[in-house]
Amino acid sequence: MGPRTSGRSAAAAVVVLVLAALLGSAYALGRSLVPDEPRPGATNTATRTEYADQPAPSPSDARPSAGPSRDGAVADQDAERQHATDGGDGLFGSRVTTGSRRVALTFDDGPNPDYTPQVLDVLREFGVRATFCVVGENAQNHPQLIRAIVADGHTLCNHSWRHDVQLGLRSPDLIRADLLRTNAAIRAAVPDAPIAWYRQPGGAWTYPVVSVAEGLGMTPLHWNVDPSDWEAPGALRIATMVTRTATAGSVVLLHDAGGDRQGTVDALRHMLPELTSRFELEALPVDGTT
Ligand SMILES: [Zn+2]
């Protein structure tokens, strides 16, 4: 290698180094410009604490549940993996949007004597109807709240007997018995109440649970906006996340039970003025179609 060649190589090396430095800083700049904002249906894992290490259940992971889990916690990994939150079909054909431009607020895990009446009050104040995904044993314990939900024109949704996030891994007979027991508790409070929707706890859908729910005349209902309100991040954060990410057709996941839900109640007062000005909010139709 002569001096001429080596000079050219050195120059080329300098160019490569300069380019690498430029690309590196551009990459760093780009990273810093990306807003650290959760996407609809997905969750910023950095904000997860309580369930950060909880894996999504799958047929190969049939460990018993540690107890009730909020719905967004388990579903996120599956939803991200399957790109189910972009407005199309969800996992195993579950619904993630309303199918129209209308937006649906959904309240899970109740009814609860502390928070469900407050949620009903705020919704009434704003003239909004919503959908309540109720847990069977809570319906049995608080039939008057099931009656209050129906009396205000909201839609009921079956959310399993005791919020079993592993329900989808059980036999079709057990799944069916669980869903029927829940519907029976709802109808003990409101005979002939239409129950056209089923939401799997944790969003942990499986083919058997979808199949059984549909066989019982219930449409599987997922969501595409999840402010992780069950983590109690504060009313403003919940409200801001919903108003920033809701789009036409969104199904918004909220909770009126399962912990201190005062933040969710207060978030409604923050978000409903804007949401009602931008969208028509609907209780999901009781015939399961839109
Ligand atoms: Zn739930």
XYZ file of C-alpha atoms in Angstrom, residues 47-265:
219
model
C -45.607 3.293 33.421
C -46.567 -0.228 34.352
C -45.808 -1.127 37.882
C -48.220 -3.492 39.516
C -48.489 -5.874 36.588
C -45.265 -5.037 34.777
C -43.975 -8.568 34.994
C -47.222 -10.313 34.433
C -47.090 -12.226 31.186
C -50.075 -12.533 28.929
C -51.776 -15.847 29.478
C -51.634 -18.214 26.569
C -52.599 -21.818 26.041
C -49.038 -22.801 26.938
C -49.103 -20.675 30.088
C -51.953 -21.944 32.155
C -50.826 -20.838 35.578
C -53.696 -19.891 37.851
C -54.485 -16.220 38.091
C -53.097 -14.327 41.050
C -56.466 -12.630 41.319
C -58.479 -10.054 39.494
C -56.435 -8.175 36.948
C -57.502 -5.049 35.179
C -58.276 -5.643 31.581
C -55.688 -3.512 29.887
C -52.841 -5.194 31.728
C -52.999 -8.580 30.115
C -54.304 -7.665 26.707
C -51.641 -5.215 25.653
C -48.977 -7.709 24.711
C -51.340 -9.799 22.648
C -52.888 -6.768 21.055
C -49.521 -5.345 20.080
C -48.355 -8.655 18.728
C -51.404 -9.059 16.548
C -51.779 -5.393 15.574
C -55.331 -5.691 16.723
C -55.799 -2.118 17.843
C -55.739 -0.315 14.530
C -59.491 -0.405 14.121
C -59.904 -3.740 12.382
C -60.876 -7.004 13.900
C -59.445 -7.730 17.317
C -58.131 -10.958 18.686
C -60.164 -13.927 17.462
C -62.626 -11.561 15.841
C -63.417 -9.466 18.918
C -64.696 -5.969 18.235
C -62.298 -3.098 18.869
C -64.355 -0.279 17.391
C -68.026 0.654 17.332
C -68.262 0.128 13.578
C -69.509 3.682 13.122
C -68.181 7.165 13.860
C -69.708 7.033 17.310
C -67.502 6.526 20.360
C -68.367 4.060 23.131
C -67.288 4.462 26.735
C -67.149 1.122 28.538
C -66.922 0.612 32.305
C -65.598 -2.713 33.567
C -65.539 -4.818 36.725
C -68.551 -3.394 38.563
C -71.079 -2.752 39.647
C -69.549 -1.177 42.729
C -71.551 0.689 45.399
C -68.918 3.436 45.801
C -68.206 4.290 42.177
C -70.949 3.019 39.874
C -73.533 5.512 41.256
C -71.019 8.346 40.778
C -70.305 7.266 37.202
C -74.039 7.107 36.535
C -74.477 10.609 37.974
C -71.780 12.129 35.747
C -73.030 10.362 32.636
C -76.552 11.595 33.355
C -75.268 15.115 33.872
C -73.702 15.085 30.400
C -76.521 13.154 28.755
C -74.162 10.308 27.839
C -75.031 6.647 27.565
C -72.357 4.005 27.927
C -71.763 0.278 28.281
C -71.136 -1.506 31.593
C -69.223 -4.798 31.524
C -70.314 -6.281 34.812
C -68.843 -9.117 36.851
C -71.418 -11.769 37.771
C -70.776 -11.929 41.498
C -70.916 -8.128 41.703
C -74.219 -8.152 39.843
C -75.513 -10.719 42.321
C -74.351 -8.613 45.286
C -75.658 -5.305 43.934
C -78.788 -5.972 41.886
C -80.044 -2.453 42.561
C -77.034 -1.095 40.651
C -77.800 -3.325 37.659
C -81.322 -1.882 37.731
C -79.913 1.657 37.942
C -77.634 1.048 34.947
C -80.524 -0.255 32.854
C -82.919 2.457 34.067
C -80.537 5.104 32.723
C -80.495 3.512 29.290
C -76.991 2.065 29.387
C -76.000 -1.210 27.756
C -74.971 -4.286 29.743
C -72.053 -6.518 28.878
C -71.083 -9.825 30.497
C -67.592 -9.718 32.060
C -67.547 -13.289 33.488
C -68.569 -14.511 36.903
C -65.512 -13.545 38.927
C -63.157 -11.843 36.503
C -61.217 -14.941 35.587
C -58.475 -13.825 33.199
C -57.733 -17.494 32.505
C -61.303 -18.328 31.606
C -60.431 -18.700 27.948
C -58.118 -21.595 28.794
C -60.837 -23.624 30.450
C -63.133 -26.164 28.828
C -65.989 -24.874 26.676
C -68.439 -26.368 29.188
C -66.884 -24.421 32.064
C -66.734 -21.228 30.019
C -70.351 -21.635 29.057
C -71.427 -22.260 32.677
C -69.519 -19.156 33.813
C -71.095 -16.911 31.205
C -74.582 -18.312 31.799
C -74.245 -17.883 35.563
C -73.293 -14.247 35.001
C -76.227 -13.639 32.683
C -78.526 -15.274 35.239
C -77.279 -12.902 37.978
C -77.908 -9.927 35.693
C -81.385 -11.174 34.838
C -82.187 -11.860 38.474
C -81.884 -8.088 38.838
C -83.475 -7.151 35.511
C -85.529 -9.935 33.942
C -85.190 -9.990 30.151
C -82.247 -7.573 30.238
C -80.558 -7.717 26.840
C -76.952 -8.912 27.178
C -75.513 -8.663 23.691
C -71.833 -8.241 24.537
C -69.133 -10.221 26.275
C -65.774 -8.845 27.368
C -63.100 -11.333 28.383
C -61.297 -10.292 31.599
C -57.823 -9.061 30.819
C -58.726 -9.042 27.138
C -57.250 -12.550 27.185
C -59.270 -13.863 24.277
C -59.065 -17.417 23.084
C -60.947 -19.181 20.343
C -63.074 -21.212 22.828
C -64.196 -18.168 24.839
C -65.119 -16.237 21.692
C -66.906 -19.260 20.293
C -68.926 -19.868 23.477
C -69.827 -16.188 23.846
C -71.025 -16.006 20.254
C -72.954 -19.239 20.717
C -74.796 -17.552 23.576
C -75.632 -14.576 21.352
C -72.966 -12.219 22.706
C -70.492 -10.306 20.558
C -66.918 -10.299 21.901
C -65.990 -6.738 22.786
C -62.411 -5.480 23.025
C -61.308 -1.810 22.930
C -58.816 0.484 21.230
C -58.356 3.254 23.807
C -56.935 2.279 27.190
C -55.820 5.021 29.599
C -54.853 2.377 32.203
C -57.198 4.026 34.684
C -56.950 0.952 36.927
C -53.411 2.071 37.753
C -54.921 5.259 39.232
C -52.599 7.658 37.369
C -54.809 10.601 38.345
C -57.904 12.127 36.809
C -56.081 14.550 34.523
C -53.825 11.899 33.045
C -56.738 9.582 32.418
C -58.758 12.353 30.794
C -55.865 13.626 28.681
C -54.976 10.193 27.421
C -58.556 9.550 26.342
C -59.101 12.911 24.652
C -55.735 12.703 22.840
C -56.194 9.217 21.500
C -59.923 8.779 20.935
C -60.929 8.861 17.285
C -64.172 8.210 15.474
C -65.332 4.702 16.314
C -63.187 4.275 19.418
C -64.138 1.910 22.201
C -62.706 3.328 25.436
C -61.785 1.032 28.318
C -62.505 2.437 31.799
C -63.239 0.839 35.170
C -65.898 1.595 37.784
C -64.648 -1.053 40.234
C -61.641 -3.112 41.250
C -59.918 -0.485 43.391
C -60.009 3.234 44.073
C -61.773 4.521 40.981
C -62.291 8.112 42.139
C -59.742 9.180 39.523
C -61.891 7.661 36.803
C -65.012 9.383 38.110
